[in-house]
Short mmCIF file of C-alpha atoms and ligand atoms in Angstrom, two decimals:
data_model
loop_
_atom_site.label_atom_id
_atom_site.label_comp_id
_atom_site.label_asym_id
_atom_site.label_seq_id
_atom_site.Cartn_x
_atom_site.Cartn_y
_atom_site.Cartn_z
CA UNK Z 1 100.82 152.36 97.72
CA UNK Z 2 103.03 152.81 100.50
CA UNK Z 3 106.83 153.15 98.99
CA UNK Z 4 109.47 150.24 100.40
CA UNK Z 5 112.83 150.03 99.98
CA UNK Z 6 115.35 147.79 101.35
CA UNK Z 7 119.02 147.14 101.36
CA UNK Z 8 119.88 143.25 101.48
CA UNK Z 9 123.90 143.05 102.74
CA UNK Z 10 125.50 139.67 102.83
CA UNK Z 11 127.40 139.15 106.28
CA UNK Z 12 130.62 138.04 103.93
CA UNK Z 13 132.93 140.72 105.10
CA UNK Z 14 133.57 144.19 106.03
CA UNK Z 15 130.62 146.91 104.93
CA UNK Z 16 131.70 148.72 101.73
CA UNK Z 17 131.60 152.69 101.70
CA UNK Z 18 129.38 152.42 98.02
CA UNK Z 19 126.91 149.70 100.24
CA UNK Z 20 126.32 152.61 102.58
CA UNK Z 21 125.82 155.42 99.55
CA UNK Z 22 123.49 152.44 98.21
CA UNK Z 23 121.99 152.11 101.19
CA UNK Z 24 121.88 156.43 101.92
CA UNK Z 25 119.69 156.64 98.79
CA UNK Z 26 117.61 153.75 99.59
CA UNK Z 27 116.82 155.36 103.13
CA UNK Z 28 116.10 158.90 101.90
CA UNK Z 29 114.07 157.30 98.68
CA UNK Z 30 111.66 155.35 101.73
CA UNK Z 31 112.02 158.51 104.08
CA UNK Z 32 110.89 160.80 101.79
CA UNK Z 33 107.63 159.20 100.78
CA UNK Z 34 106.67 158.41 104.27
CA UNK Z 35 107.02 154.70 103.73
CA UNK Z 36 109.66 151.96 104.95
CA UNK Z 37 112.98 151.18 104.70
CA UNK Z 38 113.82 147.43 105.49
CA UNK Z 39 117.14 146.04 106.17
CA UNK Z 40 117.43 142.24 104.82
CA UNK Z 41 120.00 139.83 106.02
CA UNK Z 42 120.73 137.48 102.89
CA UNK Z 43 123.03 134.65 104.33
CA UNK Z 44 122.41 132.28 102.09
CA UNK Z 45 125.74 131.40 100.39
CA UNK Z 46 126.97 129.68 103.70
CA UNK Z 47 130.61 129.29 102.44
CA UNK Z 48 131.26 133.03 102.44
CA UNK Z 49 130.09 134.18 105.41
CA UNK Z 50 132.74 135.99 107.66
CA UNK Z 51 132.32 135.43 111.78
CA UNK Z 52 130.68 138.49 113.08
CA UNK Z 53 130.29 140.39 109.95
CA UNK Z 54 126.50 140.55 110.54
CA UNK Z 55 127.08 142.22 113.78
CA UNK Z 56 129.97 144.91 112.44
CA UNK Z 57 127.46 145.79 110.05
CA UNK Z 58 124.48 147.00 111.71
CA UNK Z 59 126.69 148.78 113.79
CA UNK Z 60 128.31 150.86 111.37
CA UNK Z 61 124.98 151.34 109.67
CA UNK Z 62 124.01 153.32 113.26
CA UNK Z 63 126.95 155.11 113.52
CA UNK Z 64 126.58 156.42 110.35
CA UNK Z 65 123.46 157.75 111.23
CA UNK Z 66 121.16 155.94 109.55
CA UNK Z 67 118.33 152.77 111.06
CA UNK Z 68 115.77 150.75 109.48
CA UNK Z 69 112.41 150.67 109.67
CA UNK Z 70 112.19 146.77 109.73
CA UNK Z 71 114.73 144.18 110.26
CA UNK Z 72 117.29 142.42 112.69
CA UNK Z 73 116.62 143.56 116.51
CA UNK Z 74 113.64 145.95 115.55
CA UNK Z 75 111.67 142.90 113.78
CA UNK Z 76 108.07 143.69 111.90
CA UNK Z 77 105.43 142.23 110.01
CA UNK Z 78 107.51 140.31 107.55
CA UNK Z 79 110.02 138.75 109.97
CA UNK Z 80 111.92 137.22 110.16
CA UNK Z 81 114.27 139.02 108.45
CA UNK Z 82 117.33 137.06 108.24
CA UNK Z 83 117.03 134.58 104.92
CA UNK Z 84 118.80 131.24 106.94
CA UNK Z 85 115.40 131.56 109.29
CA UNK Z 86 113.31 131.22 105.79
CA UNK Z 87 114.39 127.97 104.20
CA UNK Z 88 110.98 126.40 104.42
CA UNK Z 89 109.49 129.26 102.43
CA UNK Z 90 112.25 129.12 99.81
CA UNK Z 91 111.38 125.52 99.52
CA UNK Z 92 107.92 126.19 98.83
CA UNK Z 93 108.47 127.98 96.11
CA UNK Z 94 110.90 126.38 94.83
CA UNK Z 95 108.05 123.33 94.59
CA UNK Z 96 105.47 125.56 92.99
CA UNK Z 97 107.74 126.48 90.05
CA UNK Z 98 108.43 122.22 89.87
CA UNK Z 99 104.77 122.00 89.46
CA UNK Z 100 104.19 124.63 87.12
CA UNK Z 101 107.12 123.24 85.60
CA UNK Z 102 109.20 126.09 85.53
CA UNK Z 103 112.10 123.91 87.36
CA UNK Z 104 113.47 120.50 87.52
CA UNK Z 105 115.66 118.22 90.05
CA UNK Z 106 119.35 118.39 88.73
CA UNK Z 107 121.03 114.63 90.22
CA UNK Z 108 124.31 115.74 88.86
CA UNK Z 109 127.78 115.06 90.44
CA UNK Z 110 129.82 117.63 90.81
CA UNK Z 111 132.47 116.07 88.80
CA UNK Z 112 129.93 115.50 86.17
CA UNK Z 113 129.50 119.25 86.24
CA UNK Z 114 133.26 120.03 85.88
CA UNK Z 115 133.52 117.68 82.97
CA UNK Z 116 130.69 119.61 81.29
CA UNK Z 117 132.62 122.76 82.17
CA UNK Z 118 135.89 121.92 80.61
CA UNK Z 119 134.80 120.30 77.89
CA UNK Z 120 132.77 123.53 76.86
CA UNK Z 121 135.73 124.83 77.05
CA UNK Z 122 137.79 123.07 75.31
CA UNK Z 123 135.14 123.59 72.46
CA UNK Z 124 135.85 127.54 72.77
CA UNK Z 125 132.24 128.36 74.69
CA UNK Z 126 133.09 131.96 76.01
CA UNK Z 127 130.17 131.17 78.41
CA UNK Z 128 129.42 127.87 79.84
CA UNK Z 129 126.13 126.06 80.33
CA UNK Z 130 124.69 123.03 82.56
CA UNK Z 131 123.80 120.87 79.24
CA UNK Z 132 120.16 120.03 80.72
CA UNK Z 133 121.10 116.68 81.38
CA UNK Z 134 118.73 115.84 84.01
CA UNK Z 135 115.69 117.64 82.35
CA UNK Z 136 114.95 114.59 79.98
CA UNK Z 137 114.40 112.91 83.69
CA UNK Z 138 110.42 111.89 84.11
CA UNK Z 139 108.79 113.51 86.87
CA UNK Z 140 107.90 110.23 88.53
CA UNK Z 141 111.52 108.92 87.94
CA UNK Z 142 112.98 112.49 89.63
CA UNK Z 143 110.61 112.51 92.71
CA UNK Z 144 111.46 108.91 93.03
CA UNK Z 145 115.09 109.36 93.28
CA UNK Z 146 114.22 112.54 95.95
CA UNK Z 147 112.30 110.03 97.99
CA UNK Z 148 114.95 107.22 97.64
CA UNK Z 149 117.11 110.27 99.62
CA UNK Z 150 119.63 110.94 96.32
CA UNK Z 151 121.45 114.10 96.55
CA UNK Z 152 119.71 116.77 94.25
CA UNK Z 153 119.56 120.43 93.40
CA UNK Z 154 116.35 122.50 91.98
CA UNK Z 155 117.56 124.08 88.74
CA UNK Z 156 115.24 126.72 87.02
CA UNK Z 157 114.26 126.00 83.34
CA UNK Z 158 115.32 128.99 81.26
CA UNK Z 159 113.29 128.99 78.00
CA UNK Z 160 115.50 128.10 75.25
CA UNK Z 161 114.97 131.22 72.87
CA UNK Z 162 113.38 134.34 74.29
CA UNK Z 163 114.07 138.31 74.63
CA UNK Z 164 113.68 139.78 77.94
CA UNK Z 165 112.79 143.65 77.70
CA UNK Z 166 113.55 145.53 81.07
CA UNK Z 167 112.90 149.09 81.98
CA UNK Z 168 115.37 150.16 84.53
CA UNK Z 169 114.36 152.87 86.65
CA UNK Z 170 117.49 155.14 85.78
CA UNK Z 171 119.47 154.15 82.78
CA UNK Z 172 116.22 152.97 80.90
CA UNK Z 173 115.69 150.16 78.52
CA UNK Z 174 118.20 146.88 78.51
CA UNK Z 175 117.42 143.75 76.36
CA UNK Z 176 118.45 140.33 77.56
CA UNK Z 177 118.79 137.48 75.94
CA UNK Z 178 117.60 133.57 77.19
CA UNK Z 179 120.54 132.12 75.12
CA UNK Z 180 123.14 134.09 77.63
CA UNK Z 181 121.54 132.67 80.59
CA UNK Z 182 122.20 129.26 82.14
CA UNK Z 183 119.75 126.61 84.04
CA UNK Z 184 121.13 127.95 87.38
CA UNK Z 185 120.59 126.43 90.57
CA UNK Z 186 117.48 127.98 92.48
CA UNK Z 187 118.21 125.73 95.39
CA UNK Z 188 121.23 123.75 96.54
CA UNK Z 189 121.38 120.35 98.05
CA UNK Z 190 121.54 121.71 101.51
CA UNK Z 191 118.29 123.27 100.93
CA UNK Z 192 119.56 126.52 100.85
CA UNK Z 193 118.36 128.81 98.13
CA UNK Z 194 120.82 130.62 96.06
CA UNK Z 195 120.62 134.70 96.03
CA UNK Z 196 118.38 134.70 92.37
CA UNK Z 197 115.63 132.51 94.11
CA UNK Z 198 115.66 134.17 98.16
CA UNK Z 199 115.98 137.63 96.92
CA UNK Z 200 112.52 137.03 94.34
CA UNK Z 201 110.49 135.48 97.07
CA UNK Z 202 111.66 138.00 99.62
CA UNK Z 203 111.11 141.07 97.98
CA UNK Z 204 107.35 139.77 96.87
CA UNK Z 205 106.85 138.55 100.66
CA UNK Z 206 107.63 141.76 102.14
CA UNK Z 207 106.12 144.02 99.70
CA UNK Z 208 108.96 146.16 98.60
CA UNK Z 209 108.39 148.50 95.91
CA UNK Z 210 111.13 149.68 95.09
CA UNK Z 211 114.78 148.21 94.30
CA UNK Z 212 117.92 150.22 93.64
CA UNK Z 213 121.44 148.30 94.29
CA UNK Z 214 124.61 148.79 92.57
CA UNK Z 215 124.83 148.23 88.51
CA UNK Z 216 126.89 144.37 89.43
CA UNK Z 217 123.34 143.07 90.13
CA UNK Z 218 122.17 143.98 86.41
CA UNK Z 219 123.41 140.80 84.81
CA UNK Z 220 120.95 138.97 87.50
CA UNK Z 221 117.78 141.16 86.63
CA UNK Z 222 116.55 138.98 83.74
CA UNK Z 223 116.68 135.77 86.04
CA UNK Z 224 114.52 138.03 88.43
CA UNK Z 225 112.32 139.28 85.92
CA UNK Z 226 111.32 135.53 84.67
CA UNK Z 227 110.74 134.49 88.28
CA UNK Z 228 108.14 137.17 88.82
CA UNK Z 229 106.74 136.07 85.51
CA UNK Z 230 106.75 132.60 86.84
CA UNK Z 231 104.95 133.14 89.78
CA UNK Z 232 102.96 135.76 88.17
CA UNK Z 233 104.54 138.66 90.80
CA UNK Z 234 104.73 142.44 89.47
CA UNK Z 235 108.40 142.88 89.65
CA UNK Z 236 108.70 146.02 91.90
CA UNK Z 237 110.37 149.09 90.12
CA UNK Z 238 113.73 148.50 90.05
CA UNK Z 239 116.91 150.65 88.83
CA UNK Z 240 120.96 150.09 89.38
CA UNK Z 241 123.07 152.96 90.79
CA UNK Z 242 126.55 153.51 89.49
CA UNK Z 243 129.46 152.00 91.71
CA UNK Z 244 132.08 153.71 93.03
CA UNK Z 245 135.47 154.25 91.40
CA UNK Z 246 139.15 156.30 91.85
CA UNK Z 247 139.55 159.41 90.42
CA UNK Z 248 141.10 158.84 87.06
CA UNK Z 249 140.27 155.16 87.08
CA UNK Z 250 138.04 152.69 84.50
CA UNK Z 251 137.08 150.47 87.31
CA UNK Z 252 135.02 149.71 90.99
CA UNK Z 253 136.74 150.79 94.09
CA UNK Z 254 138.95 148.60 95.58
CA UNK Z 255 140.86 148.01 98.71
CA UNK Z 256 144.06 147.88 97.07
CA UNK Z 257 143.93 151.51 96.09
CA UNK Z 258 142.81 152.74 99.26
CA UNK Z 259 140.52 152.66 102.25
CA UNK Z 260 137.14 151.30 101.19
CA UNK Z 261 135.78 149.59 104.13
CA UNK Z 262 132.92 151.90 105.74
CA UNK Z 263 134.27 151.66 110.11
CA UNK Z 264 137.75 152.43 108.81
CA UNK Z 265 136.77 155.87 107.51
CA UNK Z 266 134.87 156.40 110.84
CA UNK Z 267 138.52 155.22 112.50
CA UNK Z 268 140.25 157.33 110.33
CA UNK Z 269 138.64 159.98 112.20
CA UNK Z 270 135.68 161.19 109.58
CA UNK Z 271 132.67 162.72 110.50
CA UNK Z 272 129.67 160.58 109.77
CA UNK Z 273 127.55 163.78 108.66
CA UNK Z 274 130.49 165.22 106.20
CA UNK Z 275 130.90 161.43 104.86
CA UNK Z 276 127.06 161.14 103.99
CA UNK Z 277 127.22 164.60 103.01
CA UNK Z 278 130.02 162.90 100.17
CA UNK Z 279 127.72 160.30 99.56
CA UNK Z 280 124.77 162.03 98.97
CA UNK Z 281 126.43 163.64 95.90
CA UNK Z 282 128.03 160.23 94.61
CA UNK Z 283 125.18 159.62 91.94
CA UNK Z 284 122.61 162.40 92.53
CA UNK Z 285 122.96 165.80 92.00
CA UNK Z 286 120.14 168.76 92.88
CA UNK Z 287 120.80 170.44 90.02
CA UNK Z 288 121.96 173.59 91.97
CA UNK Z 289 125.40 174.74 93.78
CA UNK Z 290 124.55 173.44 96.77
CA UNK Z 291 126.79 170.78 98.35
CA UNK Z 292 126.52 170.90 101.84
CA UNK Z 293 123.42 169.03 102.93
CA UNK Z 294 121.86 167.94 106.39
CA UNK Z 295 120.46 164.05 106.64
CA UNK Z 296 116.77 166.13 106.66
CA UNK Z 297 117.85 168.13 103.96
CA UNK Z 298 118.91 165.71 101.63
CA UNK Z 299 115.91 163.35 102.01
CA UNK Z 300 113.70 166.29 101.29
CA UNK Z 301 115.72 167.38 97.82
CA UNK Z 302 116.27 163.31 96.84
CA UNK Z 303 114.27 162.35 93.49
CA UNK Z 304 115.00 159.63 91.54
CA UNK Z 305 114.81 161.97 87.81
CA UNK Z 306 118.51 163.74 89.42
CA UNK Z 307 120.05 160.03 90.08
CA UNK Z 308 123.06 159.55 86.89
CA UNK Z 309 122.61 156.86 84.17
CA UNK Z 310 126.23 155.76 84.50
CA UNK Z 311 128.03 152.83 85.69
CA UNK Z 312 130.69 154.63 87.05
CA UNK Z 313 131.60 157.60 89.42
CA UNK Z 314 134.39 158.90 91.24
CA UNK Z 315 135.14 158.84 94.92
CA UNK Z 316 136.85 161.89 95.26
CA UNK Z 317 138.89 161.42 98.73
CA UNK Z 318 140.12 165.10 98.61
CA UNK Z 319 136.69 166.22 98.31
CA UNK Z 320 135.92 163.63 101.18
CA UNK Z 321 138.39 165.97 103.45
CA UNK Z 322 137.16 168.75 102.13
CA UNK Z 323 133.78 167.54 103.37
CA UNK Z 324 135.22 166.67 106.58
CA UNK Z 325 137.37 169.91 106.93
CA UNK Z 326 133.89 172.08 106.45
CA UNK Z 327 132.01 169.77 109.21
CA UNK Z 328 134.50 170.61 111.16
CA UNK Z 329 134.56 174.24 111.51
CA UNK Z 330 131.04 174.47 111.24
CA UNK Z 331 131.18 173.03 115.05
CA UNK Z 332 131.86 174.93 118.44
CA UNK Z 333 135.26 174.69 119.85
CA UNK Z 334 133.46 172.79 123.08
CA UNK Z 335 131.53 170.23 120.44
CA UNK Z 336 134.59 169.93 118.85
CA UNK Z 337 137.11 168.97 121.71
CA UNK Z 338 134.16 166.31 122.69
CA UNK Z 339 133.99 164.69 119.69
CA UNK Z 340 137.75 164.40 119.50
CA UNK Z 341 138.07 162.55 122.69
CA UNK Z 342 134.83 160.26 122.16
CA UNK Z 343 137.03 159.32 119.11
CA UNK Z 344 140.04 158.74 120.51
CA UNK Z 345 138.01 156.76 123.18
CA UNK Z 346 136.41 154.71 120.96
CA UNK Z 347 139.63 153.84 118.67
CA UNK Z 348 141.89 153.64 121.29
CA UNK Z 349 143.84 156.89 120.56
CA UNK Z 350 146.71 158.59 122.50
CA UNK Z 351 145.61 162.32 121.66
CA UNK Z 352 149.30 162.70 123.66
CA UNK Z 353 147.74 165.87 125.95
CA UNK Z 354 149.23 164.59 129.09
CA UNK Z 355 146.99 166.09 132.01
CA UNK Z 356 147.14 169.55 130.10
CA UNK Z 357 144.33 171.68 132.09
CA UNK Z 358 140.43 172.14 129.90
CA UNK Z 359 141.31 175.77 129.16
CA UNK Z 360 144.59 175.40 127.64
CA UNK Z 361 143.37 172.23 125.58
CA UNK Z 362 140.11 174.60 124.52
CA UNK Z 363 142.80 177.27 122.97
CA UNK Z 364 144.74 174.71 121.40
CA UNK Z 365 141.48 173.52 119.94
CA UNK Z 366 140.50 176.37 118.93
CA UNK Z 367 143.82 177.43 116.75
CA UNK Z 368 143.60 174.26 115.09
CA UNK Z 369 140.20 174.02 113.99
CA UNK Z 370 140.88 175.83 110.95
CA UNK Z 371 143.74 173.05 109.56
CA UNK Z 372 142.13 170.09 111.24
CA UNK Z 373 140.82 168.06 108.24
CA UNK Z 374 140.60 164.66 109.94
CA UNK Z 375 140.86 163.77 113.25
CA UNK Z 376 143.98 161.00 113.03
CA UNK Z 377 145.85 164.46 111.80
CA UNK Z 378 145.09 166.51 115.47
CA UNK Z 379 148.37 164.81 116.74
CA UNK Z 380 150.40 165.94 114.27
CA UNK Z 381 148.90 169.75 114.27
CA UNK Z 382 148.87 169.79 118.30
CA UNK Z 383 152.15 168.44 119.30
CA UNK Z 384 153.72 171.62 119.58
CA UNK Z 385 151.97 172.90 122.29
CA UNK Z 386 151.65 169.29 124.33
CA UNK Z 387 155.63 168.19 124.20
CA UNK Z 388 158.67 169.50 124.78
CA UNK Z 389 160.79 169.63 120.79
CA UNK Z 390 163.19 166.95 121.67
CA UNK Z 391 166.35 168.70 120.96
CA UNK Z 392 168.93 165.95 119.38
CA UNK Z 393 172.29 166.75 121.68
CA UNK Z 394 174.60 165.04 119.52
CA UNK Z 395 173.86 167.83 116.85
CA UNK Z 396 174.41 170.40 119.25
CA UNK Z 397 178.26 169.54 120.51
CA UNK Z 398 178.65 169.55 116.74
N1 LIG S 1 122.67 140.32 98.95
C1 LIG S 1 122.97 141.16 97.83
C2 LIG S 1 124.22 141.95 98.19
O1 LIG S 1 125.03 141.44 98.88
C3 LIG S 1 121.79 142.05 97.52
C4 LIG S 1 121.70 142.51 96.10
C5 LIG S 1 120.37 143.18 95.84
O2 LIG S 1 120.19 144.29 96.33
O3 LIG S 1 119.52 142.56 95.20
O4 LIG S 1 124.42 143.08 97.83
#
């Protein structure tokens, strides 16, 4: 069987730096067996979605080097590949689980739902539950109410009292239990589907076989793994990599202690090679001493045995200059100076050289190569030799 992978962002903000090292191992996993890698759009949740996310992320997707097989612009055989042009398929399978009575129309207010809520609460549930109101509704008395044009939702029936066994592909068995789970909403009453229903259906459609995505989705798996069994789907392999976290820290990455955001490390001024480089290593290890690896080099030494069983791992941003620093030098003083000013270019940068003539820029270059970790940092090393040292002449009457 031909091995598919995908990657399935949300267009609800800026691309995170552990999406791409998600999406790096998805790529090399697909790459590597000769099969597909498909990118997904999932723009379901219509309240989150940021203006022109979509767009800001398939572009830093190619600048980091890396493409898809299938997907937005390219197309394929399972387009289209954006989930708001597949509501009528999420529909239909929404029906077939009503039939095989697997799901039921929820006619629920929503201030019926927040009364439910808080009085849970106020009982002391640590989790709360829809109470199943609507499911003592007949079937004729539901579908009459649908016709009559009352607003609705399709909630999935989770079976009162059962364990879920699941086999994940890297930190091995996980028990769930039905009694944790809730009668969540497959699809809302804008005929939308929530992500638990779109991302089932899509993943059967287009024939993925594999799934790997960060270890937040693992509370979801057991609603995915009884929609397979509802439809009667093999669930395709599926295994949760370890997010991202500070050095020193207990939890994910986030914004607050630093730059997380995938285009601001490229604006920063880091080389996309030396930052997959990093993120090759972020989860998977070859076993050997070997840390510096090329795109084709890492897809050939990727196996999923060397991936970590751990939740957690740390983003070491020295080691990211490091990485950086060693890209660096490996290039010639030429490549170098080029890739500086296609930089500054593209970020709007005053590299402050003045009209300094090639040659004298080349030696400057050249002498700095060795420091020059990042590329924001080439002002600061260069200066020197473009300005005159202001000299402060109140200090000098003094
Ligand atoms: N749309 C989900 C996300 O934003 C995809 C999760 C998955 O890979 O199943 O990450």
């Amino acid at each position: 069987m031909t091995v598919r992978t995908r990657m399935a962002p949300s267009p609800t903000g800026e691309y995170h730096i552990g999406s791409m090292r998600t999406m790096l191992f998805n790529f090399a996993w697909a790459k590597k067996n000769n099969g597909q890698f498909v990118l997904r759009i999932e723009d379901t949740d219509r309240t989150r979605l940021v203006e022109g996310s979509l767009e800001r992320t398939l572009q830093v997707v190619k600048d980091f080097g890396l493409s898809w097989d299938e997907g937005p612009v390219v197309g394929g055989p399972y387009a289209p590949y954006v989930q708001s042009e597949r509501l009528s398929l999420y529909q239909e399978y929404a029906n077939k689980l009503l039939e095989s009575g697997h799901a039921y129309y929820c006619f629920c207010t929503p201030e019926r739902l927040t009364q439910v809520r808080e009085e849970q609460q106020k009982a002391g549930a640590p989790l709360t539950h829809y109470d199943k109101f609507c499911l003592k509704n007949s079937k004729e008395e539901s579908e009459a109410r649908v016709k009559a044009g009352e607003k609705h939702v399709i909630r999935y029936k989770m079976p009162a009292d059962e364990e879920i066994q699941f086999n994940d592909l890297f930190l091995g068995p996980i028990t769930f239990h039905t009694k944790d789970l809730d009668d969540y909403v497959m699809l809302k009453s804008d005929g939308f589907p929530t992500y638990h229903l779109a991302v089932v259906v899509d993943d059967h459609l287009m024939n993925m076989t594999y799934i790997m995505r960060g270890v937040e989705w693992i509370p979801s798996t057991p609603k995915h793994i009884l929609l397979y069994k509802a439809f009667g789907w093999e669930m395709p392999l599926t295994g949760h990599l370890p997010n991202l976290k500070e050095v020193g820290a207990h939890k994910k990455l986030s914004k607050r202690d630093g730059t997380v955001d995938a285009r601001l490390f490229l604006e920063e001024g880091y080389l996309p090679e030396a930052l997959l480089n990093f993120l090759m290593l972020l989860g998977w290890n070859p076993g050997t001493e070997k840390e510096i690896y090329s795109l084709e080099e890492f897809i050939s030494a990727f196996s999923l045995e060397r991936v970590h069983k751990t939740d957690l791992i740390s983003f070491d941003r020295e080691k990211l200059l490091w990485f950086n620093g060693v890209y660096i030098r490996q290039m010639s003083v030429e490549d170098l100076w080029l890739q500086i000013v296609k930089w500054a270019a593209t970020y709007g940068v005053d590299l402050g050289i003045d009209d300094r003539d090639h040659d004298y820029i080349i030696k400057v270059v050249a002498l700095t190569q060795e420091r020059l970790r990042l590329f924001s940092e080439f002002n600061e090393l260069t200066s020197y030799f473009f300005t005159e040292p202001k000299v402060d002449k109140e200090l000098l009457n003094k």
